[in-house]
mmCIF file of C-alpha atoms in Angstrom:
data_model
loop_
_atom_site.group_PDB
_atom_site.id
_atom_site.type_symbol
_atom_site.label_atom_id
_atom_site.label_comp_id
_atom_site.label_asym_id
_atom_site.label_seq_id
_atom_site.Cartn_x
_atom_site.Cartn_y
_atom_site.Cartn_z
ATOM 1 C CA UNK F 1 -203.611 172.174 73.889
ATOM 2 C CA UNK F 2 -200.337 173.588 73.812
ATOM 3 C CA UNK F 3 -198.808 175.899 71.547
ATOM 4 C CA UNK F 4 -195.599 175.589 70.085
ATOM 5 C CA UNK F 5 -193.407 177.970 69.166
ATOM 6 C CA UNK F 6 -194.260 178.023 65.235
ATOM 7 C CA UNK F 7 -198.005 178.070 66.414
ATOM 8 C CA UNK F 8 -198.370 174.382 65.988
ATOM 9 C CA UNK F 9 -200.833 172.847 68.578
ATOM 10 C CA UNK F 10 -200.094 169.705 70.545
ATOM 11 C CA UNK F 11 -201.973 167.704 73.338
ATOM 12 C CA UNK F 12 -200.780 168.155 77.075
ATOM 13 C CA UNK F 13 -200.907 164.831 77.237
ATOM 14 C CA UNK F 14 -199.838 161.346 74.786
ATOM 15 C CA UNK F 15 -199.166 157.966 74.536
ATOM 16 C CA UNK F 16 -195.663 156.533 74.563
ATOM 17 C CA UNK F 17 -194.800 153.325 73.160
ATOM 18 C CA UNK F 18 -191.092 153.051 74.208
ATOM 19 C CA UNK F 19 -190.632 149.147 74.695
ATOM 20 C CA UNK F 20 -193.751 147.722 73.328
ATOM 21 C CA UNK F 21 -193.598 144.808 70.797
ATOM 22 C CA UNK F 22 -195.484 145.692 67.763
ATOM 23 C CA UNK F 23 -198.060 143.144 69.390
ATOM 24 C CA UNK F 24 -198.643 144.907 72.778
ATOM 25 C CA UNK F 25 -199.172 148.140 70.039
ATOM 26 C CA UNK F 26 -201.573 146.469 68.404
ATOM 27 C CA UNK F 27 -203.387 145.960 71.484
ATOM 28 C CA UNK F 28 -202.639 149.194 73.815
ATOM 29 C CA UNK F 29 -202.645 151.679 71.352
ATOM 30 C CA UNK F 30 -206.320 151.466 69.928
ATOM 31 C CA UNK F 31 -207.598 151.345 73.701
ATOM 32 C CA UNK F 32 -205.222 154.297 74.376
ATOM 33 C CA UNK F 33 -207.394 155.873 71.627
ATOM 34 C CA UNK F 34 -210.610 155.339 73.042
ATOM 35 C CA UNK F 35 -209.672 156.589 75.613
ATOM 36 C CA UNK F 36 -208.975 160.199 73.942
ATOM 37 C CA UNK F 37 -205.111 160.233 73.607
ATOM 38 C CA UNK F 38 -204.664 161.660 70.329
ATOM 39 C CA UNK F 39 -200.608 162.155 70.480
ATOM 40 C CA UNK F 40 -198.748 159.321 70.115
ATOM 41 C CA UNK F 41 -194.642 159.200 70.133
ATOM 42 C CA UNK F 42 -192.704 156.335 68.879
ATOM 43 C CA UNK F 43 -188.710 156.463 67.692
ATOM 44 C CA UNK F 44 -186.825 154.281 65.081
ATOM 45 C CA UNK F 45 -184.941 152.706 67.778
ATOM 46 C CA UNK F 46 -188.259 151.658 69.186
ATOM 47 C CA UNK F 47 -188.980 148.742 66.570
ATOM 48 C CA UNK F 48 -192.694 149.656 66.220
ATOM 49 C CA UNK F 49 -193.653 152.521 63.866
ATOM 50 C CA UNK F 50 -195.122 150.285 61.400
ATOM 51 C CA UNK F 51 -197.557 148.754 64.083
ATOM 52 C CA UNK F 52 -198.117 152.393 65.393
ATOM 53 C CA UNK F 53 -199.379 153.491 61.342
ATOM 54 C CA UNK F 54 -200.993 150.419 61.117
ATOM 55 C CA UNK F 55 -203.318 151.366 64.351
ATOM 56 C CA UNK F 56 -203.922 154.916 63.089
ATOM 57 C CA UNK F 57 -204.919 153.623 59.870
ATOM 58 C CA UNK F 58 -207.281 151.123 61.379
ATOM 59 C CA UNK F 59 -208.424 153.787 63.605
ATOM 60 C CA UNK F 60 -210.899 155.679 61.527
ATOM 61 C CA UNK F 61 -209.523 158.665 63.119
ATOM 62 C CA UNK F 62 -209.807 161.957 60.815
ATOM 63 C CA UNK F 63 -205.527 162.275 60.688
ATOM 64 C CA UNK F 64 -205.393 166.075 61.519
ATOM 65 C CA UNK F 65 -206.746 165.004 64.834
ATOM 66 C CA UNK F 66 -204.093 163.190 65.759
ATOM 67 C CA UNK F 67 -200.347 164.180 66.718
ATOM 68 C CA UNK F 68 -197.716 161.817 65.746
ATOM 69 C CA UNK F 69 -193.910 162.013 67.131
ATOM 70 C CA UNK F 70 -190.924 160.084 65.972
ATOM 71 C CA UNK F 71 -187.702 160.251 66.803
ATOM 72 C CA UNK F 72 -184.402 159.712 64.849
ATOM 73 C CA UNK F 73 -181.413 157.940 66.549
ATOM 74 C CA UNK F 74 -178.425 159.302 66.802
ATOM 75 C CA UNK F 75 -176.616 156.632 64.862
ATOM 76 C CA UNK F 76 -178.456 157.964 62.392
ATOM 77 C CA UNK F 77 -177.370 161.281 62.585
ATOM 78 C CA UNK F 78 -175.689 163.537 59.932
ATOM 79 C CA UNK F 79 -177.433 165.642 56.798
ATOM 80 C CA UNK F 80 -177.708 162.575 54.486
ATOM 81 C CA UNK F 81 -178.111 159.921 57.105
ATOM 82 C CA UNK F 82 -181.130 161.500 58.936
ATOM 83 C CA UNK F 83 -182.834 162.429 55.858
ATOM 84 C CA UNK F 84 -183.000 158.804 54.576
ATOM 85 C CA UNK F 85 -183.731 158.094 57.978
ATOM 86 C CA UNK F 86 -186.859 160.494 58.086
ATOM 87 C CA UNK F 87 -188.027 158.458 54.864
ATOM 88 C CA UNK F 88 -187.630 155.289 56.106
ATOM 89 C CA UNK F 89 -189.656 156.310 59.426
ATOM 90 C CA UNK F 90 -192.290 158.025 57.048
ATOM 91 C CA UNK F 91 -192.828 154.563 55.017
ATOM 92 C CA UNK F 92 -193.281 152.586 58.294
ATOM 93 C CA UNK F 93 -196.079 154.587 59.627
ATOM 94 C CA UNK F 94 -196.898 154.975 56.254
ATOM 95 C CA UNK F 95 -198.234 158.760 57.029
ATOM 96 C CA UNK F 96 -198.111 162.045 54.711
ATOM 97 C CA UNK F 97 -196.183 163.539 57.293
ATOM 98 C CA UNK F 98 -194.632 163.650 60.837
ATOM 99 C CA UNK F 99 -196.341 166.028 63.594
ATOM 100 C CA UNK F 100 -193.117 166.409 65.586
ATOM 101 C CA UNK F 101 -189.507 164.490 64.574
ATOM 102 C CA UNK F 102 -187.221 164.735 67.186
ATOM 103 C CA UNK F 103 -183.412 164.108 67.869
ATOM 104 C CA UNK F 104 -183.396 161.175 70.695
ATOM 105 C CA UNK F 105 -179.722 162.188 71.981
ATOM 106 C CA UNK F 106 -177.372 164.493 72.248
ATOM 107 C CA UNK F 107 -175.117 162.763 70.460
ATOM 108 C CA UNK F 108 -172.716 162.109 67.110
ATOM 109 C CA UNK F 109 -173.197 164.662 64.332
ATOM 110 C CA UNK F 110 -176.481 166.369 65.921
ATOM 111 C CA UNK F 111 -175.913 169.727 63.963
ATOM 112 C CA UNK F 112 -175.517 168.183 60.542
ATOM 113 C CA UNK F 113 -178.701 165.886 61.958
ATOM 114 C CA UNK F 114 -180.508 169.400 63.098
ATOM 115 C CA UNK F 115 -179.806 171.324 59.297
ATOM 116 C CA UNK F 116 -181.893 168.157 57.964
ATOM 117 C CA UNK F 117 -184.308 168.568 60.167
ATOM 118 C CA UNK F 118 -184.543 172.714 59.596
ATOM 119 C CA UNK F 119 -185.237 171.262 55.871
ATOM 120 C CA UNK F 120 -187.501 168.742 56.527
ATOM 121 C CA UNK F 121 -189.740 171.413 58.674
ATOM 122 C CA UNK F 122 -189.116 174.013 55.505
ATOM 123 C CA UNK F 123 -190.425 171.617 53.033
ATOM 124 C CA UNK F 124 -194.099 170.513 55.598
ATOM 125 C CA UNK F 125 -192.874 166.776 55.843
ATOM 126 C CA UNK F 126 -192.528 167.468 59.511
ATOM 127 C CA UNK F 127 -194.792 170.080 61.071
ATOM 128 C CA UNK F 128 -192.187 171.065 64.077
ATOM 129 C CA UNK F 129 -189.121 169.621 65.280
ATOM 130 C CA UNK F 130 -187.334 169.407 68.193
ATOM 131 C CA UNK F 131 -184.898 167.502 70.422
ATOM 132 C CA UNK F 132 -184.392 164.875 73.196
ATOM 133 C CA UNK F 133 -182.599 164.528 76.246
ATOM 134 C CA UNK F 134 -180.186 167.716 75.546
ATOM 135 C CA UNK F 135 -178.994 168.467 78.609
ATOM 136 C CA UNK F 136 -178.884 172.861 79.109
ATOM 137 C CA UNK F 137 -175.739 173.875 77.666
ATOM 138 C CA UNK F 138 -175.929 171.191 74.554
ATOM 139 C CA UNK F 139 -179.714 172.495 74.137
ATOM 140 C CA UNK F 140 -178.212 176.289 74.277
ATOM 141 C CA UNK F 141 -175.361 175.612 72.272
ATOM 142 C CA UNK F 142 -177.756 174.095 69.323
ATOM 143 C CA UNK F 143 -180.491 177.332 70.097
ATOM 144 C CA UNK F 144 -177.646 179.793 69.043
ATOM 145 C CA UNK F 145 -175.882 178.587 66.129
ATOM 146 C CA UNK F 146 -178.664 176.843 64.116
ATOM 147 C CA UNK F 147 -181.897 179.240 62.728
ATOM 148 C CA UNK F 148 -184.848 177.119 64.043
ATOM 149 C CA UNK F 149 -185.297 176.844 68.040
ATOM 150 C CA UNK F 150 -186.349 173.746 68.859
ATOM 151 C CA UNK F 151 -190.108 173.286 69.081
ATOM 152 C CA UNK F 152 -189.608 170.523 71.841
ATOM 153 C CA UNK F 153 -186.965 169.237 74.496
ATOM 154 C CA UNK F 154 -188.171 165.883 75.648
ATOM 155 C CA UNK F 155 -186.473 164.659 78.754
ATOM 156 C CA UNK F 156 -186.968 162.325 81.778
ATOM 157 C CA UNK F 157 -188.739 164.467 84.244
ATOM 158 C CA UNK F 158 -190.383 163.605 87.217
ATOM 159 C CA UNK F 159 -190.693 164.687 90.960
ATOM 160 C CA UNK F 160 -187.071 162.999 91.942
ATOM 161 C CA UNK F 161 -185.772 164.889 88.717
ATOM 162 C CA UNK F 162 -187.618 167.840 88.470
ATOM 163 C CA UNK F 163 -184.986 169.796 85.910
ATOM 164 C CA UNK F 164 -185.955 173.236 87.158
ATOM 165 C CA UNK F 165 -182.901 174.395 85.632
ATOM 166 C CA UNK F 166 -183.769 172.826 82.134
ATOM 167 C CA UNK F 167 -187.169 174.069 82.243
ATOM 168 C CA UNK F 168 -185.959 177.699 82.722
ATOM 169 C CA UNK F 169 -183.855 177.766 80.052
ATOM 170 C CA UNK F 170 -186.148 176.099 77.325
ATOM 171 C CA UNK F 171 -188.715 178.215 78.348
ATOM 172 C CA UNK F 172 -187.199 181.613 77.823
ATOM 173 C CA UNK F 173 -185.846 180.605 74.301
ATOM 174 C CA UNK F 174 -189.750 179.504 73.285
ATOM 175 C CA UNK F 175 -189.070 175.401 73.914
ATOM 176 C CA UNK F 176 -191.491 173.441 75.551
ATOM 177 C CA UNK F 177 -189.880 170.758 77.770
ATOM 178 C CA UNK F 178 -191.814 168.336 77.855
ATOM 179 C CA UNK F 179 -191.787 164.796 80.368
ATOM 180 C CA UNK F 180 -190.490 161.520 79.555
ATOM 181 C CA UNK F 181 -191.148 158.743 82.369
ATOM 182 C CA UNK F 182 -193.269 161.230 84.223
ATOM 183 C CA UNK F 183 -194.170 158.665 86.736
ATOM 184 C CA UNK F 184 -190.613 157.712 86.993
ATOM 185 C CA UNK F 185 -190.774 154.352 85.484
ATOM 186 C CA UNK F 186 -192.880 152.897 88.623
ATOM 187 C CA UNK F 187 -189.829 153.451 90.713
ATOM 188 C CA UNK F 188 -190.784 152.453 94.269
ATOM 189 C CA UNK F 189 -188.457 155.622 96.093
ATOM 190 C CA UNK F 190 -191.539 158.087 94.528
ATOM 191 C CA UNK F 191 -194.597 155.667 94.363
ATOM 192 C CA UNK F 192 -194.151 155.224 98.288
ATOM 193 C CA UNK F 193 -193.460 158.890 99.220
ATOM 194 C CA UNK F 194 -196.113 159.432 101.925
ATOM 195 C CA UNK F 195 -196.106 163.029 100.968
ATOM 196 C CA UNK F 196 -197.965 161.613 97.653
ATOM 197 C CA UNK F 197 -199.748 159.671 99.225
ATOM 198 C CA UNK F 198 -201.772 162.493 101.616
ATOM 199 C CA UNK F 199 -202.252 164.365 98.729
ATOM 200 C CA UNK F 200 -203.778 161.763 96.667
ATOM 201 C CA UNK F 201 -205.832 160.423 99.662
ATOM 202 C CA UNK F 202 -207.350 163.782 99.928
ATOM 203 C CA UNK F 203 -208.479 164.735 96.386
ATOM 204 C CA UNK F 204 -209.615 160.720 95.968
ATOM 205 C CA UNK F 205 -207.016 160.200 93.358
ATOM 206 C CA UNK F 206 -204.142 157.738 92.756
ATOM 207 C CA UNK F 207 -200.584 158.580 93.477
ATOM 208 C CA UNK F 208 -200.194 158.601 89.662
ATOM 209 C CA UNK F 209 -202.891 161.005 89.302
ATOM 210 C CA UNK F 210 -201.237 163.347 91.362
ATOM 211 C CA UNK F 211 -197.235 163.314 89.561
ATOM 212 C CA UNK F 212 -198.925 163.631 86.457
ATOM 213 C CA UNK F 213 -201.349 166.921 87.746
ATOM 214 C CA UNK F 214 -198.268 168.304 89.523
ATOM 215 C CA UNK F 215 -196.529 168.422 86.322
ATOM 216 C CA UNK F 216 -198.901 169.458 84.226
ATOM 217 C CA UNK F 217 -199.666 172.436 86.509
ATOM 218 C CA UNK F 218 -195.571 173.610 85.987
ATOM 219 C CA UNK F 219 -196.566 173.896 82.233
ATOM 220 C CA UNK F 220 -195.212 170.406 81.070
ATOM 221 C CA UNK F 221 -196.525 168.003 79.109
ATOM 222 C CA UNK F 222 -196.151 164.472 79.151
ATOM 223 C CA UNK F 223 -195.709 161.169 77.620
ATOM 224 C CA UNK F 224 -197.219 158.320 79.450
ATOM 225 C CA UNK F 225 -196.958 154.868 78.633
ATOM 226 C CA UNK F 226 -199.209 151.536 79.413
ATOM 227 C CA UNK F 227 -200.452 148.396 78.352
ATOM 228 C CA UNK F 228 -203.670 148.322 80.515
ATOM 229 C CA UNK F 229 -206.703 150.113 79.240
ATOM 230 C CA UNK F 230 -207.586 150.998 82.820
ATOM 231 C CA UNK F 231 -204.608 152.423 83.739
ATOM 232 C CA UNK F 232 -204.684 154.327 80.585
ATOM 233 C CA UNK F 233 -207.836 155.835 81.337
ATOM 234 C CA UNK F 234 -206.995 156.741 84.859
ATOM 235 C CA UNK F 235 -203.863 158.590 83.628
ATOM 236 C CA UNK F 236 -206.106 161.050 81.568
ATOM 237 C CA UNK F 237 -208.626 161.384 84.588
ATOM 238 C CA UNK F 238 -206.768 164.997 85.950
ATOM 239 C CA UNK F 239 -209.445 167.619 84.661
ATOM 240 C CA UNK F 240 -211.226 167.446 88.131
ATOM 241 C CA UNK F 241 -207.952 167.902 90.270
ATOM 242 C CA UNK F 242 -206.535 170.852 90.914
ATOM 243 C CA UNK F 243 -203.109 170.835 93.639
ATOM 244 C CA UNK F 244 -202.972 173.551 95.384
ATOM 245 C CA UNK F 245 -199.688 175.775 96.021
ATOM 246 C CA UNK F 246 -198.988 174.254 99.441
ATOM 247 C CA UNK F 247 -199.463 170.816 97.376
ATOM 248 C CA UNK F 248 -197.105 171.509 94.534
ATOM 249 C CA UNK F 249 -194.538 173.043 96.767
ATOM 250 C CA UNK F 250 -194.549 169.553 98.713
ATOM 251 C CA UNK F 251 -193.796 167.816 96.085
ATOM 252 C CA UNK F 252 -191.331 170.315 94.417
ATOM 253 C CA UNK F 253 -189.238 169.391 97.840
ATOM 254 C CA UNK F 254 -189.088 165.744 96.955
ATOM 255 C CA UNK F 255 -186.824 166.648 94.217
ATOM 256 C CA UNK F 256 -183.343 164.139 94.150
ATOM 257 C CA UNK F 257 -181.780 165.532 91.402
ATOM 258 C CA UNK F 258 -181.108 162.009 90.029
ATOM 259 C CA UNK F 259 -182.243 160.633 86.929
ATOM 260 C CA UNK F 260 -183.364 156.764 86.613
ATOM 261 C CA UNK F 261 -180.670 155.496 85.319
ATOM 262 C CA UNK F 262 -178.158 157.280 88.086
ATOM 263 C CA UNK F 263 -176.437 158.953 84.747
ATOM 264 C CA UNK F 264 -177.280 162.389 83.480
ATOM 265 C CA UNK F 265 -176.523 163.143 79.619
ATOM 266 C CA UNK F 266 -173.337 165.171 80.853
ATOM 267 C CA UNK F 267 -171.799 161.860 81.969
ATOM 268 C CA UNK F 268 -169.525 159.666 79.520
ATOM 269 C CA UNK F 269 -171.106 156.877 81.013
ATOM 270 C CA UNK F 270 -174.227 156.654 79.542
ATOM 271 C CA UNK F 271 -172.825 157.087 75.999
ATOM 272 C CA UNK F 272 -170.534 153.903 76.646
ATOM 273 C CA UNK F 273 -173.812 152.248 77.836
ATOM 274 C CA UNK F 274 -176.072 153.236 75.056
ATOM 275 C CA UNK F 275 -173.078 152.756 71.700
ATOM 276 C CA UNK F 276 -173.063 148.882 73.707
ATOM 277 C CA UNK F 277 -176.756 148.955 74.537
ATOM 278 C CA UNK F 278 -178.262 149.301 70.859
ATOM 279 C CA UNK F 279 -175.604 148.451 68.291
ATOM 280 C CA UNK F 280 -177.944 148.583 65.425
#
């Protein structure tokens, strides 16, 4: 487990629903928790949080052994705006409370966004909050003029984005940075790296296996997402591996400094993309 910076625990590792109909939920998520995964992170913008509640609540699963994130958009963001947000998010999972609500952007009004949040975590509707995709100087920026640190910084990281420089600076302020797309969204330029591949082929492990150990070795935790009970299983299969330093410094050299999308969250770009992207 990992401890947050209020003393809140959360699992290393959880399942991500980020475009999944409320169907392929319904289907993925229950074999993602028999499995074990026992953090699960949705977002308004994803569509699904009632299917996610409706899972847990089929689940039988005692609900302080599960860790539930949700994110509010930044549309949404503002005092007033994300607290009615927060409700509506609480209805559709139809929970007593959120483990960990996050800000998905660094975007719009985040600080009158953030002040909600600081309430939401002072009245125990959200255990700890936190933020996502804040690049370093927007996460700084929100660590010294607001009163709660951020619990979390979630943000694409992977071994062609490694964010060394992120992960520095959240850590000595008491954030844990922790990995969306940690297998970098099955993008071929990593999956083929023969580096990757020697590794895996000697500890008898996938290629996937061994991004996901690498990480979790630098003290992040991840996010993972899949429809395929197998593959889900596999990705939680990393007790018996253990890189060693020769290992994780070949990978740490694979490092691109390029996100997915070819757009950091420092470039106007993205912003354009996203306000025509999801209008709603």
């Amino acid at each position: 487990m990992i401890t947050l910076n209020n003393g809140v625990k959360m699992p290393p590792l959880g399942m991500g629903v980020f475009r999944m109909t409320e169907d392929e939920v319904r289907s993925a998520l229950p074999a993602a928790l028999e499995a074990g995964y026992r953090l699960i992170d949705t977002a308004a913008l994803y569509g699904n949080e009632r299917a996610v509640g409706e899972v847990i609540a089929a689940s039988g699963i005692p609900r302080d052994e599960l860790f539930v994130t949700t994110k509010a958009w930044y549309r949404d963001f503002g005092y007033d705006a994300v607290m009615r947000a927060f409700e509506n998010s609480l209805g559709r999972l139809g929970l007593g409370h959120v483990d960990l609500y996050l800000l998905h952007q660094p975007f719009n009004d985040y600080y009158g966004a953030w002040r909600a949040l600081e309430n939401l975590y002072k009245q125990g509707a959200v255990h700890a909050i936190g933020v996502s995709n804040f690049p370093p100087e927007r996460y700084l920026d929100l660590v010294i003029h607001n009163q709660v640190v951020p619990a979390v910084n979630q943000c694409e990281v992977h071994p062609l984005y490694q964010r060394q420089d992120l992960l520095e600076i959240t850590k000595g302020h008491g954030t844990v940075l922790q990995a969306w797309a940690p297998l970098a969204q099955g993008r071929a330029e990593v999956h083929d790296e023969p580096v990757l591949h020697e590794i895996a082929q000697r500890h008898g492990k996938s290629v996937a296996q061994i991004m996901l150990r690498w990480l979790l070795q630098r003290g992040i935790p991840l996010v993972v997402k899949s429809t395929h009970a197998s593959r889900l299983r596999e990705n939680r299969d990393l007790c018996d591996i253990e890189l060693t330093d020769e290992e994780m410094s070949a990978v740490s050299a694979l490092d691109r400094h390029r996100p997915n999308a070819g757009m950091t969250h420092q470039d106007p770009r993205l912003l354009e993309y996203l306000h025509s992207k999801y209008r709603n």
